[in-house]
Structures are given as C-alpha cells and as structure tokens.
mmCIF file of C-alpha atoms and ligand atoms in Angstrom:
data_model
loop_
_atom_site.group_PDB
_atom_site.id
_atom_site.type_symbol
_atom_site.label_atom_id
_atom_site.label_comp_id
_atom_site.label_asym_id
_atom_site.label_seq_id
_atom_site.Cartn_x
_atom_site.Cartn_y
_atom_site.Cartn_z
ATOM 1 C CA MET A 1 3.592 1.455 23.654
ATOM 2 C CA ASP A 2 2.546 -1.698 26.297
ATOM 3 C CA LYS A 3 0.391 -4.842 25.083
ATOM 4 C CA TYR A 4 -3.776 -2.731 25.532
ATOM 5 C CA LEU A 5 -2.176 0.114 24.318
ATOM 6 C CA GLU A 6 -1.368 -1.283 21.449
ATOM 7 C CA THR A 7 -4.237 -3.240 20.618
ATOM 8 C CA ASN A 8 -6.775 -0.787 21.582
ATOM 9 C CA ARG A 9 -5.271 1.928 19.277
ATOM 10 C CA GLN A 10 -5.341 -0.728 16.246
ATOM 11 C CA ASN A 11 -8.941 -1.983 17.537
ATOM 12 C CA TRP A 12 -9.758 1.647 16.576
ATOM 13 C CA ASN A 13 -8.185 2.441 13.708
ATOM 14 C CA ASP A 14 -10.312 -0.507 12.264
ATOM 15 C CA ARG A 15 -13.305 1.723 14.082
ATOM 16 C CA VAL A 16 -12.459 4.440 11.808
ATOM 17 C CA SER A 17 -13.815 3.651 8.288
ATOM 18 C CA ILE A 18 -16.679 1.649 10.613
ATOM 19 C CA HIS A 19 -17.900 4.651 11.597
ATOM 20 C CA VAL A 20 -17.798 6.774 9.377
ATOM 21 C CA ALA A 21 -19.735 4.895 6.673
ATOM 22 C CA SER A 22 -22.367 4.417 9.515
ATOM 23 C CA ARG A 23 -25.849 6.312 9.966
ATOM 24 C CA MET A 24 -25.002 6.894 13.415
ATOM 25 C CA TYR A 25 -21.814 9.565 12.973
ATOM 26 C CA ASP A 26 -23.551 10.940 9.758
ATOM 27 C CA LEU A 27 -20.101 12.953 8.659
ATOM 28 C CA GLU A 28 -22.062 14.032 5.283
ATOM 29 C CA GLY A 29 -24.564 15.222 7.473
ATOM 30 C CA PHE A 30 -21.924 17.498 9.847
ATOM 31 C CA LYS A 31 -19.808 18.216 6.482
ATOM 32 C CA ALA A 32 -23.122 19.942 5.733
ATOM 33 C CA GLY A 33 -23.430 21.952 8.302
ATOM 34 C CA LYS A 34 -25.224 19.859 11.127
ATOM 35 C CA ASN A 35 -24.381 20.150 14.600
ATOM 36 C CA PRO A 36 -23.779 16.578 15.927
ATOM 37 C CA LEU A 37 -22.694 17.214 19.616
ATOM 38 C CA HIS A 38 -26.054 16.678 21.555
ATOM 39 C CA SER A 39 -28.703 18.405 23.601
ATOM 40 C CA ILE A 40 -27.386 17.127 27.177
ATOM 41 C CA GLU A 41 -23.664 19.093 26.419
ATOM 42 C CA LEU A 42 -24.814 22.129 24.727
ATOM 43 C CA GLU A 43 -26.999 22.680 27.534
ATOM 44 C CA GLU A 44 -24.337 22.512 30.148
ATOM 45 C CA LEU A 45 -21.316 23.501 28.510
ATOM 46 C CA GLY A 46 -23.069 26.595 26.763
ATOM 47 C CA ASP A 47 -21.301 29.225 25.290
ATOM 48 C CA VAL A 48 -17.955 28.306 24.718
ATOM 49 C CA SER A 49 -17.199 31.080 22.015
ATOM 50 C CA GLY A 50 -13.194 32.331 22.926
ATOM 51 C CA LYS A 51 -12.433 29.608 25.051
ATOM 52 C CA LYS A 52 -9.828 27.074 24.560
ATOM 53 C CA LEU A 53 -10.936 24.196 24.965
ATOM 54 C CA LEU A 54 -8.588 20.377 24.611
ATOM 55 C CA HIS A 55 -11.157 17.331 23.823
ATOM 56 C CA LEU A 56 -10.358 14.249 24.933
ATOM 57 C CA GLN A 57 -9.911 10.987 23.043
ATOM 58 C CA CYS A 58 -11.703 13.202 20.570
ATOM 59 C CA HIS A 59 -12.242 10.142 18.093
ATOM 60 C CA PHE A 60 -11.897 11.224 14.203
ATOM 61 C CA GLY A 61 -12.265 14.895 15.277
ATOM 62 C CA MET A 62 -16.384 15.360 14.520
ATOM 63 C CA ASP A 63 -17.412 16.707 18.126
ATOM 64 C CA THR A 64 -14.221 18.791 18.899
ATOM 65 C CA LEU A 65 -14.574 20.751 15.138
ATOM 66 C CA ALA A 66 -18.581 20.933 16.349
ATOM 67 C CA TRP A 67 -17.243 22.615 19.329
ATOM 68 C CA ALA A 68 -14.742 25.037 17.276
ATOM 69 C CA ARG A 69 -17.898 25.501 14.813
ATOM 70 C CA LEU A 70 -19.500 27.306 17.979
ATOM 71 C CA GLY A 71 -16.877 29.691 18.021
ATOM 72 C CA ALA A 72 -13.832 27.532 20.721
ATOM 73 C CA GLN A 73 -10.481 27.724 20.015
ATOM 74 C CA VAL A 74 -9.501 23.845 20.270
ATOM 75 C CA THR A 75 -7.318 20.706 20.251
ATOM 76 C CA GLY A 76 -8.903 16.759 20.081
ATOM 77 C CA VAL A 77 -5.811 14.710 21.408
ATOM 78 C CA ASP A 78 -7.293 10.411 20.288
ATOM 79 C CA LEU A 79 -5.210 7.560 20.806
ATOM 80 C CA SER A 80 -5.326 6.519 16.689
ATOM 81 C CA ASP A 81 -3.309 7.717 15.005
ATOM 82 C CA GLU A 82 -6.142 6.731 11.492
ATOM 83 C CA ALA A 83 -8.169 8.810 13.691
ATOM 84 C CA ILE A 84 -6.116 11.539 13.881
ATOM 85 C CA ALA A 85 -5.382 11.704 10.511
ATOM 86 C CA LEU A 86 -9.272 11.554 9.350
ATOM 87 C CA ALA A 87 -9.683 14.349 11.797
ATOM 88 C CA ARG A 88 -6.549 17.215 10.627
ATOM 89 C CA SER A 89 -8.366 17.077 6.741
ATOM 90 C CA LEU A 90 -11.825 17.010 7.927
ATOM 91 C CA SER A 91 -10.222 20.260 9.266
ATOM 92 C CA GLU A 92 -8.330 21.477 6.384
ATOM 93 C CA GLU A 93 -10.788 20.921 3.956
ATOM 94 C CA LEU A 94 -14.084 22.239 5.923
ATOM 95 C CA GLY A 95 -11.823 25.323 6.472
ATOM 96 C CA ILE A 96 -12.577 24.645 10.106
ATOM 97 C CA PRO A 97 -8.756 25.602 12.534
ATOM 98 C CA ALA A 98 -8.222 23.377 15.432
ATOM 99 C CA ARG A 99 -5.174 21.896 16.235
ATOM 100 C CA PHE A 100 -4.946 17.804 16.333
ATOM 101 C CA ILE A 101 -2.148 15.267 19.027
ATOM 102 C CA CYS A 102 -2.194 11.544 18.655
ATOM 103 C CA THR A 103 -1.037 10.176 21.708
ATOM 104 C CA ASP A 104 -2.074 7.717 24.843
ATOM 105 C CA ILE A 105 -3.924 9.983 27.563
ATOM 106 C CA TYR A 106 -0.905 9.013 29.532
ATOM 107 C CA SER A 107 1.236 10.867 27.655
ATOM 108 C CA LEU A 108 -0.263 14.250 26.751
ATOM 109 C CA PRO A 109 1.992 15.681 29.373
ATOM 110 C CA GLY A 110 4.994 15.210 27.480
ATOM 111 C CA ALA A 111 3.869 16.214 24.038
ATOM 112 C CA LEU A 112 2.215 19.133 25.353
ATOM 113 C CA GLU A 113 2.433 21.841 26.997
ATOM 114 C CA ASP A 114 -0.098 24.890 27.392
ATOM 115 C CA GLU A 115 -3.358 26.087 29.941
ATOM 116 C CA PHE A 116 -7.356 25.600 28.842
ATOM 117 C CA ASP A 117 -10.208 27.027 29.417
ATOM 118 C CA VAL A 118 -12.146 23.761 29.311
ATOM 119 C CA VAL A 119 -11.091 20.041 28.955
ATOM 120 C CA TYR A 120 -13.884 18.525 27.655
ATOM 121 C CA THR A 121 -14.628 14.455 26.650
ATOM 122 C CA SER A 122 -17.451 12.189 25.801
ATOM 123 C CA TYR A 123 -19.371 9.676 25.285
ATOM 124 C CA GLY A 124 -17.622 6.368 25.639
ATOM 125 C CA VAL A 125 -13.738 7.391 27.067
ATOM 126 C CA LEU A 126 -13.417 5.872 30.728
ATOM 127 C CA CYS A 127 -13.644 2.336 29.600
ATOM 128 C CA TRP A 128 -10.335 2.250 27.050
ATOM 129 C CA LEU A 129 -8.644 3.938 30.464
ATOM 130 C CA PRO A 130 -6.626 1.960 33.010
ATOM 131 C CA ASP A 131 -6.935 4.840 35.790
ATOM 132 C CA LEU A 132 -8.275 7.027 36.495
ATOM 133 C CA ARG A 133 -6.029 9.327 39.537
ATOM 134 C CA ARG A 134 -3.616 9.624 36.640
ATOM 135 C CA TRP A 135 -6.135 10.454 34.130
ATOM 136 C CA ALA A 136 -7.069 13.446 36.524
ATOM 137 C CA GLU A 137 -3.957 14.458 37.146
ATOM 138 C CA VAL A 138 -3.743 15.070 33.754
ATOM 139 C CA ILE A 139 -7.003 16.958 33.548
ATOM 140 C CA SER A 140 -6.135 19.566 36.117
ATOM 141 C CA GLY A 141 -2.547 19.249 34.730
ATOM 142 C CA PHE A 142 -3.689 21.413 32.271
ATOM 143 C CA LEU A 143 -6.902 23.697 33.545
ATOM 144 C CA ARG A 144 -5.988 27.130 34.104
ATOM 145 C CA PRO A 145 -7.263 28.147 37.546
ATOM 146 C CA GLY A 146 -10.260 29.122 37.322
ATOM 147 C CA GLY A 147 -11.293 26.555 34.300
ATOM 148 C CA ARG A 148 -13.679 23.834 34.273
ATOM 149 C CA PHE A 149 -13.437 19.944 33.666
ATOM 150 C CA TYR A 150 -17.127 18.887 31.324
ATOM 151 C CA ILE A 151 -17.989 15.256 30.774
ATOM 152 C CA VAL A 152 -20.743 13.298 29.169
ATOM 153 C CA GLU A 153 -20.550 9.674 29.262
ATOM 154 C CA ASP A 154 -22.491 6.669 29.673
ATOM 155 C CA HIS A 155 -23.311 5.938 33.133
ATOM 156 C CA PRO A 156 -21.075 3.013 34.684
ATOM 157 C CA LEU A 157 -24.745 1.314 36.300
ATOM 158 C CA ALA A 158 -25.379 0.803 32.107
ATOM 159 C CA ASN A 159 -21.697 -0.206 31.398
ATOM 160 C CA ILE A 160 -22.951 -3.549 33.620
ATOM 161 C CA PHE A 161 -25.775 -5.266 32.063
ATOM 162 C CA GLU A 162 -26.223 -7.323 28.209
ATOM 163 C CA TRP A 163 -28.843 -7.945 26.299
ATOM 164 C CA ASP A 164 -29.863 -11.131 27.186
ATOM 165 C CA GLU A 165 -31.471 -12.346 23.309
ATOM 166 C CA ALA A 166 -33.773 -15.739 24.417
ATOM 167 C CA SER A 167 -35.073 -13.969 27.477
ATOM 168 C CA GLY A 168 -35.414 -10.962 25.698
ATOM 169 C CA THR A 169 -34.217 -8.598 29.253
ATOM 170 C CA LEU A 170 -30.957 -7.764 30.536
ATOM 171 C CA ARG A 171 -28.887 -9.033 32.698
ATOM 172 C CA ILE A 172 -25.708 -8.686 35.210
ATOM 173 C CA GLU A 173 -22.912 -9.198 33.411
ATOM 174 C CA TYR A 174 -20.145 -6.545 33.700
ATOM 175 C CA PRO A 175 -18.003 -5.624 36.777
ATOM 176 C CA TYR A 176 -18.940 -2.416 37.780
ATOM 177 C CA PHE A 177 -16.272 -1.854 40.657
ATOM 178 C CA PRO A 178 -13.261 -1.000 39.233
ATOM 179 C CA ARG A 179 -10.543 -4.546 39.225
ATOM 180 C CA GLU A 180 -7.007 -3.661 38.348
ATOM 181 C CA GLU A 181 -6.754 -6.576 35.027
ATOM 182 C CA PRO A 182 -8.824 -5.148 31.915
ATOM 183 C CA MET A 183 -11.673 -7.612 30.219
ATOM 184 C CA TYR A 184 -11.196 -8.761 27.023
ATOM 185 C CA PHE A 185 -13.073 -8.153 23.779
ATOM 186 C CA GLU A 186 -12.918 -10.190 20.718
ATOM 187 C CA PRO A 187 -12.683 -8.339 17.120
ATOM 188 C CA GLY A 188 -16.047 -7.695 16.341
ATOM 189 C CA PRO A 189 -18.550 -4.890 14.760
ATOM 190 C CA SER A 190 -18.595 -1.701 16.535
ATOM 191 C CA TYR A 191 -21.503 0.021 18.205
ATOM 192 C CA THR A 192 -22.619 1.937 15.324
ATOM 193 C CA ASP A 193 -25.024 0.597 12.868
ATOM 194 C CA GLY A 194 -21.596 1.177 10.223
ATOM 195 C CA GLU A 195 -21.328 -2.580 8.257
ATOM 196 C CA GLY A 196 -17.859 -4.141 9.111
ATOM 197 C CA VAL A 197 -15.617 -5.789 11.709
ATOM 198 C CA THR A 198 -12.906 -4.983 13.710
ATOM 199 C CA SER A 199 -9.347 -6.966 12.865
ATOM 200 C CA VAL A 200 -8.592 -7.574 16.188
ATOM 201 C CA GLY A 201 -10.136 -7.373 20.129
ATOM 202 C CA ALA A 202 -10.022 -4.540 22.403
ATOM 203 C CA TYR A 203 -9.228 -4.517 26.389
ATOM 204 C CA GLU A 204 -11.524 -1.906 28.391
ATOM 205 C CA TRP A 205 -11.904 -1.472 32.402
ATOM 206 C CA SER A 206 -14.863 -0.829 34.701
ATOM 207 C CA HIS A 207 -14.957 2.514 36.044
ATOM 208 C CA SER A 208 -17.454 3.318 39.308
ATOM 209 C CA LEU A 209 -18.980 6.390 39.514
ATOM 210 C CA GLY A 210 -17.586 7.028 43.162
ATOM 211 C CA GLU A 211 -14.009 6.531 41.496
ATOM 212 C CA VAL A 212 -14.727 9.245 39.166
ATOM 213 C CA VAL A 213 -15.968 11.847 41.504
ATOM 214 C CA THR A 214 -12.871 10.953 43.560
ATOM 215 C CA SER A 215 -10.426 10.739 41.289
ATOM 216 C CA LEU A 216 -11.518 14.660 40.082
ATOM 217 C CA VAL A 217 -11.314 15.602 43.900
ATOM 218 C CA GLY A 218 -8.035 13.834 44.660
ATOM 219 C CA ALA A 219 -6.157 15.937 41.964
ATOM 220 C CA GLY A 220 -7.721 19.111 43.610
ATOM 221 C CA LEU A 221 -10.647 19.905 41.498
ATOM 222 C CA GLU A 222 -14.479 21.037 43.395
ATOM 223 C CA VAL A 223 -17.286 19.127 41.402
ATOM 224 C CA ASP A 224 -20.211 21.918 40.992
ATOM 225 C CA TYR A 225 -22.231 19.250 39.738
ATOM 226 C CA LEU A 226 -23.021 15.164 38.762
ATOM 227 C CA HIS A 227 -26.319 14.618 37.260
ATOM 228 C CA GLU A 228 -28.236 11.320 35.567
ATOM 229 C CA PHE A 229 -30.066 10.377 32.911
ATOM 230 C CA PRO A 230 -32.514 7.590 31.456
ATOM 231 C CA ILE A 231 -31.093 8.632 27.620
ATOM 232 C CA CYS A 232 -28.518 7.358 25.642
ATOM 233 C CA ALA A 233 -26.394 9.144 22.791
ATOM 234 C CA TRP A 234 -26.397 5.399 21.131
ATOM 235 C CA ARG A 235 -28.471 2.021 20.738
ATOM 236 C CA ARG A 236 -26.391 0.284 23.740
ATOM 237 C CA PHE A 237 -29.785 -2.423 23.646
ATOM 238 C CA PRO A 238 -31.494 -3.929 21.356
ATOM 239 C CA CYS A 239 -34.802 -3.029 22.853
ATOM 240 C CA MET A 240 -34.250 0.166 22.857
ATOM 241 C CA VAL A 241 -36.523 3.047 21.089
ATOM 242 C CA GLN A 242 -35.265 6.322 19.527
ATOM 243 C CA GLY A 243 -37.258 9.726 20.036
ATOM 244 C CA GLU A 244 -37.448 12.398 18.331
ATOM 245 C CA ASP A 245 -34.771 14.128 19.994
ATOM 246 C CA GLY A 246 -32.765 11.382 19.188
ATOM 247 C CA TRP A 247 -31.655 9.829 22.409
ATOM 248 C CA TRP A 248 -32.538 6.314 22.616
ATOM 249 C CA ARG A 249 -34.491 5.371 25.761
ATOM 250 C CA LEU A 250 -35.865 1.793 27.547
ATOM 251 C CA PRO A 251 -39.030 0.400 26.222
ATOM 252 C CA PRO A 252 -41.967 2.005 29.100
ATOM 253 C CA ASP A 253 -42.722 -1.236 30.673
ATOM 254 C CA VAL A 254 -39.089 -1.327 32.089
ATOM 255 C CA VAL A 255 -38.045 0.454 35.125
ATOM 256 C CA GLU A 256 -35.640 3.565 33.653
ATOM 257 C CA ILE A 257 -32.059 3.117 34.998
ATOM 258 C CA PRO A 258 -29.057 5.849 34.280
ATOM 259 C CA MET A 259 -27.630 5.200 31.365
ATOM 260 C CA THR A 260 -25.608 8.932 31.294
ATOM 261 C CA PHE A 261 -24.585 11.020 33.611
ATOM 262 C CA SER A 262 -22.233 14.555 33.540
ATOM 263 C CA LEU A 263 -20.036 16.286 36.254
ATOM 264 C CA MET A 264 -18.345 19.655 35.417
ATOM 265 C CA ALA A 265 -16.037 20.290 38.027
ATOM 266 C CA SER A 266 -13.556 23.838 38.437
ATOM 267 C CA LYS A 267 -10.217 24.025 38.572
ATOM 268 C CA ARG A 268 -9.882 26.593 42.015
ATOM 269 C CA GLY A 269 -8.756 30.508 40.772
HETATM 270 C C1 SAM B 1 -15.779 5.824 22.329
HETATM 271 S S1 SAM B 1 -14.240 6.778 21.271
HETATM 272 C C2 SAM B 1 -14.995 8.832 21.623
HETATM 273 C C3 SAM B 1 -16.738 9.156 21.095
HETATM 274 C C4 SAM B 1 -16.239 10.442 20.304
HETATM 275 N N1 SAM B 1 -17.237 11.073 22.423
HETATM 276 C C5 SAM B 1 -17.199 10.419 20.081
HETATM 277 O O1 SAM B 1 -18.452 10.159 19.423
HETATM 278 O O2 SAM B 1 -16.864 10.802 18.367
HETATM 279 C C6 SAM B 1 -13.179 6.792 22.235
HETATM 280 C C7 SAM B 1 -12.156 7.353 22.422
HETATM 281 O O3 SAM B 1 -10.980 6.687 22.917
HETATM 282 C C8 SAM B 1 -9.336 6.986 22.068
HETATM 283 N N2 SAM B 1 -8.773 6.119 23.217
HETATM 284 C C9 SAM B 1 -8.846 4.386 23.675
HETATM 285 N N3 SAM B 1 -7.568 4.618 24.783
HETATM 286 C C10 SAM B 1 -7.223 5.645 24.937
HETATM 287 C C11 SAM B 1 -6.219 6.252 25.301
HETATM 288 N N4 SAM B 1 -5.876 5.985 26.534
HETATM 289 N N5 SAM B 1 -5.684 7.524 24.677
HETATM 290 C C12 SAM B 1 -6.570 8.254 24.411
HETATM 291 N N6 SAM B 1 -6.980 7.764 23.388
HETATM 292 C C13 SAM B 1 -8.189 6.811 23.582
HETATM 293 C C14 SAM B 1 -9.956 5.983 21.191
HETATM 294 O O4 SAM B 1 -8.848 6.209 20.101
HETATM 295 C C15 SAM B 1 -10.989 6.426 20.474
HETATM 296 O O5 SAM B 1 -11.804 7.351 19.609
#
C-alpha cells in the first residue's frame, strides 16, 4: 500500500468512532428505522428494489444498508477496515443482508468478480482518489450492459473555498484544477459535530467537474444528466443554515454557488 493510501486508511479508521458518536450520522436513529439517504439521491435513483447495487466508498455502510432496506441487493466497498468491520456487524445486528468488501477502489477488480445494475457513490468521495480515469474504468467494468452509474457529491467549485474567520467571508484557498501531488491536511476533527480528532493527517486531490465527466465518457459511459444544486448535505461553512428539509444553505445575503452535483451515466446495452 502506498504512503498516501495507508495514511488515508488510518485517518478513516480514526473517523469511524468520531462519526458513530455524532448527531450528523445519527446511527441510533438509523437502527430505529430512520432513512439517512437524502431527497436528491432518493428521487433521482428511484426504485432500486430487486436491483444489484455496488456502493463505492461506503464508509461504515449505513447508506448501503439503507438502499438494502429499500429492496436493493447490496455490496459495499471501502478502504477502511474499521468501517467495513462496523458495516458487517450492523448488517448482522439489524438483519439486513449485505456484502461488504475492504479494499482500495483501484484494487477492487482483483477482489470482486460480479456485475451490477447500479454503481453508486456519494458525498465526500472524489477528493480521496488520485486518478479519476482509473476510477471510471473500475465503475464501467462493474456495470452490466444497460446498467447505470450514479454519483451525488460535493461540487468541485465549493471545494475551492475556505471560511475566513477574521472577515466572516469565504476566501479562495484550494485549487479547482487537478494536480498530481495531493494536498496534505493535518490531523484534526472530522466534518461532523462528533467529538475527537484523528491521529494522522490525510491526503486529498482536487478534481474538476470537467474531469469527472470526461473520465466517465472516456470509460465508455453515456452521461444522462449532470445536475447542480445550491444546497449541501453537511455544514460545509460555519455561516450555513439548515432548513427544515435537512439541507444546509448559505445565508440569503451571500450569492448562491453550486454546493452539490449529481450525475447519472449509463453503460450501453
Ligand atoms: C466521506 S466518506 C463517504 C461517506 C458516505 N457518503 C457516507 O456518508 O457514509 C469517504 C469514504 O471513502 C473511503 N475511501 C477513501 N479512499 C478510498 C479508496 N482509495 N478506496 C476505497 N475507499 C476509500 C474512506 O474510507 C471513507 O469511508
């Protein structure tokens, strides 16, 4: 395992207990039957009952198991062994059938031989991947002819900003365009409200929206749509306010920027 991957694996192992204790993930609510999926993916992906669904970067499997509750036959994949161990134990505890595989995305073709109706991935995934062309090839390789790939993710434009405490505004801090060398982030708290800090830092890569689309098209997929939304699934900046619908928004005096995108692509039948 290379240095970047190993550091990120440890970082994500550390985050599991932080997230489990957070209100944002609300694991107890999930156990009691609450659906953690958001309106965008629920409406856009639609009825998954009877479908074979591969969830890439599934974290500790809550969303994977939520799709299973809606009738999908699910397989979740993640780099973090602690996340996958928890996903497997949740599957058993809740009696929701699921298969979970612990691997780096790029090694998945060597760890799994199968075909899926849907390949799914969501919120906070692309920044952990050094190479989107290989990512798209992995996705295409696991789709059956006629199968669909769906991603709902933080918008790459929103990723360039950082909150400036002193001026109380957003400032441009991170690159929009991809670079070969990753950015290093020091150990610290996670993006949830949960207590605790990671013991190691993390490496992240920027990816532009054009790179996402072009990688998928290059791997032989046809893009059905690309949607952009001014709402966010999590509190990205301290100035954001949460609506009754659960989505976080910039306050009305700040000009709207895209915070989330979704994309559906199909493999030719
Ligand atoms: C922000 S989380 C995804 C969150 C998911 N939407 C959720 O809310 O549960 C990102 C996940 O990507 C995983 N990950 C990071 N790099 C990876 C890689 N190279 N291969 C597979 N999984 C990876 C991490 O372990 C982490 O669980």
